[in-house]
PDB file of C-alpha atoms and ligand atoms in Angstrom:
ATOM      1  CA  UNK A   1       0.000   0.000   0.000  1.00  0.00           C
ATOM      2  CA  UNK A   2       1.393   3.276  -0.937  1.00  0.00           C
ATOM      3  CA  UNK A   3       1.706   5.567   2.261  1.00  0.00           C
ATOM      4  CA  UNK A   4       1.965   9.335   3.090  1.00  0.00           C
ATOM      5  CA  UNK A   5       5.346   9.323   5.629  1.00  0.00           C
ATOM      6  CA  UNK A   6       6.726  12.147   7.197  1.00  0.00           C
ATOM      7  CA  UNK A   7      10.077  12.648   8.389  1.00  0.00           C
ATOM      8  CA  UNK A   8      10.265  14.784  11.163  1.00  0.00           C
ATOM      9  CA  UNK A   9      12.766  16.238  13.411  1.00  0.00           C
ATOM     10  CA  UNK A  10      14.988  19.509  14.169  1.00  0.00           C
ATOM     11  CA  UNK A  11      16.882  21.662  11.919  1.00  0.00           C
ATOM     12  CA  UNK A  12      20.342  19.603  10.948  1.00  0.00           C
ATOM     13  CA  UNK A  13      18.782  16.259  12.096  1.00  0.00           C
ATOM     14  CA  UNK A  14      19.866  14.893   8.801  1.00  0.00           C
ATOM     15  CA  UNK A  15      16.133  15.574   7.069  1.00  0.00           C
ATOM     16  CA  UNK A  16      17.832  16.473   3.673  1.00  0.00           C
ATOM     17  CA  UNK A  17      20.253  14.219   3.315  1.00  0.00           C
ATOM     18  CA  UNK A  18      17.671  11.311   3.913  1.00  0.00           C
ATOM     19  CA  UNK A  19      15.548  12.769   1.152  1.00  0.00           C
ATOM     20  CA  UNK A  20      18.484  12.408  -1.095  1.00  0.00           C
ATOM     21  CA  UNK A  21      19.181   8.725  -0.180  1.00  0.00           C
ATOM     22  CA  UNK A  22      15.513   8.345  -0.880  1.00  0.00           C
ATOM     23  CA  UNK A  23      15.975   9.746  -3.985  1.00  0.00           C
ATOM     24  CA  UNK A  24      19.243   8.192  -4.988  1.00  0.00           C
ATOM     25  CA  UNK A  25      18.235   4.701  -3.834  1.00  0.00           C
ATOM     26  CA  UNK A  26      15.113   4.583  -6.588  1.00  0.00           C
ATOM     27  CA  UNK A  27      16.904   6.001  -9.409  1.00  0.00           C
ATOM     28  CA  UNK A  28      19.113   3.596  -8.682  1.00  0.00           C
ATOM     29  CA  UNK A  29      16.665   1.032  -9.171  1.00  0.00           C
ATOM     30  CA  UNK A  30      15.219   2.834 -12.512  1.00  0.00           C
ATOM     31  CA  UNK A  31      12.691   4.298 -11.043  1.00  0.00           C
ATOM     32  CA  UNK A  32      11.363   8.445 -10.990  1.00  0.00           C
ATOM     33  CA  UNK A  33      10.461  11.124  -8.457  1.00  0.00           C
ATOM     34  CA  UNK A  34       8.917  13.927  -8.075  1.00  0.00           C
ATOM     35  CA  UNK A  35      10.959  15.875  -6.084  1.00  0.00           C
ATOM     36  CA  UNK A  36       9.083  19.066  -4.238  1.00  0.00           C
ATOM     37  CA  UNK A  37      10.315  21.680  -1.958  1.00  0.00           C
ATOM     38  CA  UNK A  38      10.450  25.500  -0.477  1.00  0.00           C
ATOM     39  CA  UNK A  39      12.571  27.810   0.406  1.00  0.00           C
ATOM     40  CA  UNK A  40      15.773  25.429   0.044  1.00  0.00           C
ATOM     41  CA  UNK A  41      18.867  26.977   1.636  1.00  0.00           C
ATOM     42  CA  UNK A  42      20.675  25.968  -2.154  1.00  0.00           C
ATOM     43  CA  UNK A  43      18.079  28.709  -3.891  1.00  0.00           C
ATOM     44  CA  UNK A  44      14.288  27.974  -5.908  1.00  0.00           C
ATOM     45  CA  UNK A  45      14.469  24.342  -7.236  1.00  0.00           C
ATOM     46  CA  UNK A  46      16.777  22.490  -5.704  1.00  0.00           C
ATOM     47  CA  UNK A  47      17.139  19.999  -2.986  1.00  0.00           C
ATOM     48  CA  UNK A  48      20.429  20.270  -1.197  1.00  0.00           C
ATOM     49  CA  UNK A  49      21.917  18.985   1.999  1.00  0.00           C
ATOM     50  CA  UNK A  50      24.537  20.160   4.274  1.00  0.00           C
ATOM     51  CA  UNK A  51      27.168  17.533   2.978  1.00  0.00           C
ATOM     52  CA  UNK A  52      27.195  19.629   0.052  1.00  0.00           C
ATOM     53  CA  UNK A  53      24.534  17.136  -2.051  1.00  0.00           C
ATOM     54  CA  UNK A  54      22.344  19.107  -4.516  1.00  0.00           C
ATOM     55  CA  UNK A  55      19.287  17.770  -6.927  1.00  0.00           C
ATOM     56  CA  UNK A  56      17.306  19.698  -8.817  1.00  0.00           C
ATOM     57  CA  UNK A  57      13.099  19.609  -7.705  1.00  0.00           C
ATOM     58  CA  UNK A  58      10.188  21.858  -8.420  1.00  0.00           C
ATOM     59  CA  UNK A  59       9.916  25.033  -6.092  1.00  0.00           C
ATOM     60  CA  UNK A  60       6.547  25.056  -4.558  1.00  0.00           C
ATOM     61  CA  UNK A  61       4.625  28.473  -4.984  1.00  0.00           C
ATOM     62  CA  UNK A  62       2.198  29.504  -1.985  1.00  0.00           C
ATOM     63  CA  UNK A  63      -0.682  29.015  -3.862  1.00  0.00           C
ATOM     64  CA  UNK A  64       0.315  25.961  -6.203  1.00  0.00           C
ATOM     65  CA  UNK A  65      -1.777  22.470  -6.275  1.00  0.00           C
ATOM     66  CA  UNK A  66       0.494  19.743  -5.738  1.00  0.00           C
ATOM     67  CA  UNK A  67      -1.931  16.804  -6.412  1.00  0.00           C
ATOM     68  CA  UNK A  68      -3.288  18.811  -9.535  1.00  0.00           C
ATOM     69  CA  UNK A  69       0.404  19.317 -10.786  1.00  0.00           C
ATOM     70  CA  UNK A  70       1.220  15.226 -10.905  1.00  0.00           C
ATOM     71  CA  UNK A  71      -2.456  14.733 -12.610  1.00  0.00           C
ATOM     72  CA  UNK A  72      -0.912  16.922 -15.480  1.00  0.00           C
ATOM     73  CA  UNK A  73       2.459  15.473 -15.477  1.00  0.00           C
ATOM     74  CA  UNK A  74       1.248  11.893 -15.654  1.00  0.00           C
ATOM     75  CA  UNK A  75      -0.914  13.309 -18.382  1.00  0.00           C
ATOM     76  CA  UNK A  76       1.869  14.437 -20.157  1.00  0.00           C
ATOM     77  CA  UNK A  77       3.118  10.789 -20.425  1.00  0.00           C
ATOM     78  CA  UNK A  78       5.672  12.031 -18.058  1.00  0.00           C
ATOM     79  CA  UNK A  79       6.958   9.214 -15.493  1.00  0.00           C
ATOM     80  CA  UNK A  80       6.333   9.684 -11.356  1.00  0.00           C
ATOM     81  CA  UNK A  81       7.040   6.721  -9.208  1.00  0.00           C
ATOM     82  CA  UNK A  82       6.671   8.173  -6.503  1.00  0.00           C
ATOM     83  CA  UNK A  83       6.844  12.260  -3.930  1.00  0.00           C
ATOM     84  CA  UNK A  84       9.357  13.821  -2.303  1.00  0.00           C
ATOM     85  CA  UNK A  85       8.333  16.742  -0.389  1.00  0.00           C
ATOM     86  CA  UNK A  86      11.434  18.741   1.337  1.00  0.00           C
ATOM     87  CA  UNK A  87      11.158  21.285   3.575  1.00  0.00           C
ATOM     88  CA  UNK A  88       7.256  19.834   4.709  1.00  0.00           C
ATOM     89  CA  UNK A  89       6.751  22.899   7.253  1.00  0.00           C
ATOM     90  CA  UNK A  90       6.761  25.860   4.634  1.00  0.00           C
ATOM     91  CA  UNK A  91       4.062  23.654   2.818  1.00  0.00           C
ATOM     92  CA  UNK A  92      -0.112  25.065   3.409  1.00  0.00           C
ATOM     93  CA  UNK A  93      -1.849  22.407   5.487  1.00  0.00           C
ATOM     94  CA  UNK A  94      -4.308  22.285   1.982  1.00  0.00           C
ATOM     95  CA  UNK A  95      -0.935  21.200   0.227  1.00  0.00           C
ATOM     96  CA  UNK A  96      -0.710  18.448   2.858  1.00  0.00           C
ATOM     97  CA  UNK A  97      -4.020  17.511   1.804  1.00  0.00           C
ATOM     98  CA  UNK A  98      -3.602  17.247  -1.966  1.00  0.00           C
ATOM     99  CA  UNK A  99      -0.418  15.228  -1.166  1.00  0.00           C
ATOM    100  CA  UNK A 100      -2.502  12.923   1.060  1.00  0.00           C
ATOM    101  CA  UNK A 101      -4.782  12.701  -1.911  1.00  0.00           C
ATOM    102  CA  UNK A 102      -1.603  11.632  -4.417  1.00  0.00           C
ATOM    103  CA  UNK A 103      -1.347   8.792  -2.498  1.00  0.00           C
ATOM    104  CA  UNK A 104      -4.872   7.400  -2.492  1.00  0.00           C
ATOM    105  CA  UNK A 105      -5.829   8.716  -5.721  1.00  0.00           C
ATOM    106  CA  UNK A 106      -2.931   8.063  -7.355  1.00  0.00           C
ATOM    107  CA  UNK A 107      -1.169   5.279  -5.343  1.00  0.00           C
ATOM    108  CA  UNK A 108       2.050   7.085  -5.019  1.00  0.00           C
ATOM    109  CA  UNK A 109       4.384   7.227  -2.157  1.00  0.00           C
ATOM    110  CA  UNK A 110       5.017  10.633  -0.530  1.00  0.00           C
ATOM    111  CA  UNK A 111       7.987  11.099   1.652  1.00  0.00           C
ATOM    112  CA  UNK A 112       7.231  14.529   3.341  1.00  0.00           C
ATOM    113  CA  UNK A 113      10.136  15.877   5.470  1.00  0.00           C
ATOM    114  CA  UNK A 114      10.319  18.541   7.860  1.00  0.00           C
ATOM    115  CA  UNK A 115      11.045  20.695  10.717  1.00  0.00           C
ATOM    116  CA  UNK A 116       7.790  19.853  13.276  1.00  0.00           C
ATOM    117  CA  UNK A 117       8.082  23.025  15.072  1.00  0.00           C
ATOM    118  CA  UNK A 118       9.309  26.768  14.710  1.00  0.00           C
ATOM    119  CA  UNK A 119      11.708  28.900  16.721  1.00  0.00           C
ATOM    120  CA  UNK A 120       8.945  29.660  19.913  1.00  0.00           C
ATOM    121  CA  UNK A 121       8.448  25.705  19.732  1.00  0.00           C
ATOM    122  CA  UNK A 122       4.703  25.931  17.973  1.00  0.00           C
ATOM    123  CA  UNK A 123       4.215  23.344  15.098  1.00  0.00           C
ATOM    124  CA  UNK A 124       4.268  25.034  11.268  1.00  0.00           C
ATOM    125  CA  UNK A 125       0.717  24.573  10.334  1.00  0.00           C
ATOM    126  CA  UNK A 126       2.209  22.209   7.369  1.00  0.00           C
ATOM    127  CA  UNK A 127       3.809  19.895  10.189  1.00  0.00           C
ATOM    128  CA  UNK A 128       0.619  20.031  12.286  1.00  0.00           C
ATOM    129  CA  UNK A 129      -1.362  18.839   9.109  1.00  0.00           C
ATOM    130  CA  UNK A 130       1.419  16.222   8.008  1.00  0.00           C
ATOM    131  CA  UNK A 131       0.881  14.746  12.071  1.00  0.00           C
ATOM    132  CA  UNK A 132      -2.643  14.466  11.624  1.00  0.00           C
ATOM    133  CA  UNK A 133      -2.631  12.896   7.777  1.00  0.00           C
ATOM    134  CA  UNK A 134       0.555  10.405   7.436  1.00  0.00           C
ATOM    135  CA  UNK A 135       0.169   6.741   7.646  1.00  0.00           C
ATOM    136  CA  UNK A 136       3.375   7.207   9.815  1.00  0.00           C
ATOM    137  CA  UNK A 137       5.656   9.475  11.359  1.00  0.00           C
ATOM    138  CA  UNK A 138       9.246   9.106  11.915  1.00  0.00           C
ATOM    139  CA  UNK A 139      11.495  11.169  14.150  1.00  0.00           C
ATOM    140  CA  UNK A 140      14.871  11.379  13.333  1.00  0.00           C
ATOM    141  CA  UNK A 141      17.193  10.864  15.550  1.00  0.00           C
ATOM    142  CA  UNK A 142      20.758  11.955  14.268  1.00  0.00           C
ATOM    143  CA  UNK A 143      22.217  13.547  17.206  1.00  0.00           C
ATOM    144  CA  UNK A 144      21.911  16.874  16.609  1.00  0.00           C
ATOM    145  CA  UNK A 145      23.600  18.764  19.562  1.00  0.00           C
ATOM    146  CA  UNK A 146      23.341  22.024  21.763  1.00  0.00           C
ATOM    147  CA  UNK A 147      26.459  23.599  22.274  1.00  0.00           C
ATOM    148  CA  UNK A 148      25.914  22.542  25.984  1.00  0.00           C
ATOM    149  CA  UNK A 149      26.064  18.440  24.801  1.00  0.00           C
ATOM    150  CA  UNK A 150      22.989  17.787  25.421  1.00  0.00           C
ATOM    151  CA  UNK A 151      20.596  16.511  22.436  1.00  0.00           C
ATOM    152  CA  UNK A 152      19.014  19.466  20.697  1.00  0.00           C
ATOM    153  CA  UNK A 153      15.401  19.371  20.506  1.00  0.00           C
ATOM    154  CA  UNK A 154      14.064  22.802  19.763  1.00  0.00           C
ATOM    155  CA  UNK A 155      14.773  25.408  17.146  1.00  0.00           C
ATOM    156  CA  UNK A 156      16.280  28.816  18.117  1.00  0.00           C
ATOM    157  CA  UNK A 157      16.237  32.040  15.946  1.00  0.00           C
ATOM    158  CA  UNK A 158      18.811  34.502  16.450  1.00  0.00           C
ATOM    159  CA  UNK A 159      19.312  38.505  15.063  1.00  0.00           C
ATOM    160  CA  UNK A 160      22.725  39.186  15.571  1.00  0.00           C
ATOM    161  CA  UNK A 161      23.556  36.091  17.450  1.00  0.00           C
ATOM    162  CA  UNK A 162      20.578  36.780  20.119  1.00  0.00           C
ATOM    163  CA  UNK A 163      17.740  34.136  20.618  1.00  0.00           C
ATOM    164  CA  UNK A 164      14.498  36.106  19.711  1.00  0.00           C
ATOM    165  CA  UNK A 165      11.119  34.584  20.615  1.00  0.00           C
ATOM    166  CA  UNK A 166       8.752  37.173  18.100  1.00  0.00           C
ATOM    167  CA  UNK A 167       8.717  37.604  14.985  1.00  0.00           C
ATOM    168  CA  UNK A 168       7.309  35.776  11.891  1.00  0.00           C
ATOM    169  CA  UNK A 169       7.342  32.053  11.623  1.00  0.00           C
ATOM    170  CA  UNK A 170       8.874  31.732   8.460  1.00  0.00           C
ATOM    171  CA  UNK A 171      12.240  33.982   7.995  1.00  0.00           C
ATOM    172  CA  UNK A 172      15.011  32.193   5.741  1.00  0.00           C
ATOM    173  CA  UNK A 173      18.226  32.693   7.702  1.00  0.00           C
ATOM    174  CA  UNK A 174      20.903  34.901   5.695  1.00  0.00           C
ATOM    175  CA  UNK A 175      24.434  35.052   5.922  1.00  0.00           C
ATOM    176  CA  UNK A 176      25.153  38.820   5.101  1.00  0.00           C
ATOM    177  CA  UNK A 177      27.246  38.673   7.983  1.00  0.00           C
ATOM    178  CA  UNK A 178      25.486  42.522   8.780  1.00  0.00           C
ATOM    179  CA  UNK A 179      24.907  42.892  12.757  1.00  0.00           C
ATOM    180  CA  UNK A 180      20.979  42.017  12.376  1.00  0.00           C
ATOM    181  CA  UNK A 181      21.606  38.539  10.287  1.00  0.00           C
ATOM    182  CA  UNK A 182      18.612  36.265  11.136  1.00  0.00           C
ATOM    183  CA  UNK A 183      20.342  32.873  12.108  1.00  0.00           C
ATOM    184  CA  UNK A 184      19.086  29.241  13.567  1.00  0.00           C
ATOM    185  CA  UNK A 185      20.391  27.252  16.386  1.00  0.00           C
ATOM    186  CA  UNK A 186      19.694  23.928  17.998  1.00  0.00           C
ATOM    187  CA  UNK A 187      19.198  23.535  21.585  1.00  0.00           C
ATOM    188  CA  UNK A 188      17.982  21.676  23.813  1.00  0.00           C
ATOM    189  CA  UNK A 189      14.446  22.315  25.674  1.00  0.00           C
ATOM    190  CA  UNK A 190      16.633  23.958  29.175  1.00  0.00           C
ATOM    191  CA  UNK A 191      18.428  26.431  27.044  1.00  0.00           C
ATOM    192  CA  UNK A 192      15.807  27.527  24.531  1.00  0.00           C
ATOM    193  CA  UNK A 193      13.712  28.343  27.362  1.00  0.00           C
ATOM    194  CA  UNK A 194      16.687  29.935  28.901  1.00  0.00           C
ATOM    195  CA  UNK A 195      17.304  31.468  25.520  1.00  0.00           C
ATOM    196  CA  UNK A 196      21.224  30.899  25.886  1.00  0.00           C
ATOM    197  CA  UNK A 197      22.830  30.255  22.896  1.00  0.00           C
ATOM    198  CA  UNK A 198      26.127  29.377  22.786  1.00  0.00           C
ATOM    199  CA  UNK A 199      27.305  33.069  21.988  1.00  0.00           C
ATOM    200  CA  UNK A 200      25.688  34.169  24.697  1.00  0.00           C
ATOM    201  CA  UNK A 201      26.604  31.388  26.793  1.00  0.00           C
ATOM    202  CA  UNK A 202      29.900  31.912  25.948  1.00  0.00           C
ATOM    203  CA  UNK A 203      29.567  36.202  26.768  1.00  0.00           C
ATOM    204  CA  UNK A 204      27.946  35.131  29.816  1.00  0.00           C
ATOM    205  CA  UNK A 205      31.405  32.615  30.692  1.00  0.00           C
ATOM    206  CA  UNK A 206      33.563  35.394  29.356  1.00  0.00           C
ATOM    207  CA  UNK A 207      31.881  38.303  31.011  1.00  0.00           C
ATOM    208  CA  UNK A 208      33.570  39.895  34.560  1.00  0.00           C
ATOM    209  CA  UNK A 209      29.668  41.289  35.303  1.00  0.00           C
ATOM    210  CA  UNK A 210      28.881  38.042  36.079  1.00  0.00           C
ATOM    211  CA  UNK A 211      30.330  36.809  39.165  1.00  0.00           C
ATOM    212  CA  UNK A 212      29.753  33.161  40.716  1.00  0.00           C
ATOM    213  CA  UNK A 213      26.739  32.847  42.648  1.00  0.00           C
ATOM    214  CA  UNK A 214      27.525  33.071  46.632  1.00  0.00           C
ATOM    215  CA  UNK A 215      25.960  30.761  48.832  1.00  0.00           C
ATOM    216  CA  UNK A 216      26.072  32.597  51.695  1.00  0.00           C
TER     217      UNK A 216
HETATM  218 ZN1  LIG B   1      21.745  22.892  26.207  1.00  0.00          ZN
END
């Protein structure tokens, strides 16, 4: 039976690079994808990874019908064996739908994968829909670390190298290197709600204003 999976975990658990084995392992095998995804750190249609891996895939508009685009490629005489969907979370939960509806309608396997929540720890609405519509879903567990050892569970967003809890849920990190830049972090649950990264753990270690707690 052809099944809706999605592949869930943190930023750098590894999400990417499983999408490419996915990928690589059927067209190994002679067999096609369809290979969808948003906001890719490697730029509008492709599917990269941080070991440097790149494939090319179709860039997802906001408003775009995934279910009605493989009706029209199959139509085409054009081959799809089965979905890749990278970068899940940027998705609209009706996207989730239509992909649910690939695989009944059209028997397909979809592998979704994605970050299940944002940088205040609330689910992207795509996520939330994926949880409620896949036939399974599978947490990575690469060991993706906070800079205190501990395994990282939540995303942080930093401006200038700050954790910020506001802002809008969906802001592609840049490397400008400016003072502002938007970045991400891993951490685990104590620190994010501590909202100590590890440059401003490492301020805080570094800084004479901040003297050893007395017990006395
Ligand atoms: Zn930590």
């Amino acid at each position: 039976m052809p099944e809706l999976v999605f592949f869930s975990g943190t930023m750098d658990c590894g999400k990417s690079t499983l999408a490419l084995q996915i990928e690589h392992n059927r067209s190994a095998r002679g067999l096609v994808g369809m290979i969808f995804t948003r906001n890719d750190r490697a730029g509008e249609g492709k599917l990269s990874s941080r070991l440097g891996l790149v494939t090319d895939a179709v860039e997802v508009g906001e408003h775009a019908d995934l279910y009605a685009h493989l009706v029209d490629h199959l139509s085409q005489g054009r081959r799809a064996d089965y979905v890749i969907a990278d970068e899940a979370q940027f998705l609209a939960p009706e996207q989730i739908d239509q992909l649910a509806r690939v695989v009944d309608d059209l028997d397909l396997d979809v592998y979704a994968f994605g970050i299940t929540t944002d940088f205040r720890s609330k689910l992207f609405p795509g996520s939330q829909r994926l949880v409620e519509l896949a036939d399974r879903v599978e947490v990575l567990q690469v060991e993706a670390l906070c800079w205190c050892g501990a395994r990282a569970t939540h995303n942080a967003r930093t401006v200038g190298g700050v954790m910020v809890v506001e802002g809008a849920q969906v802001v592609v990190g840049d490397v400008t290197g400016s003072p502002d830049e938007v970045g991400y972090e891993v951490l685990c649950r104590r620190h994010h709600r501590r909202r100590m990264t590890a440059s401003t753990a490492r301020a805080a270690a570094l800084s004479p204003d901040v003297l050893p707690v007395s017990s006395a």
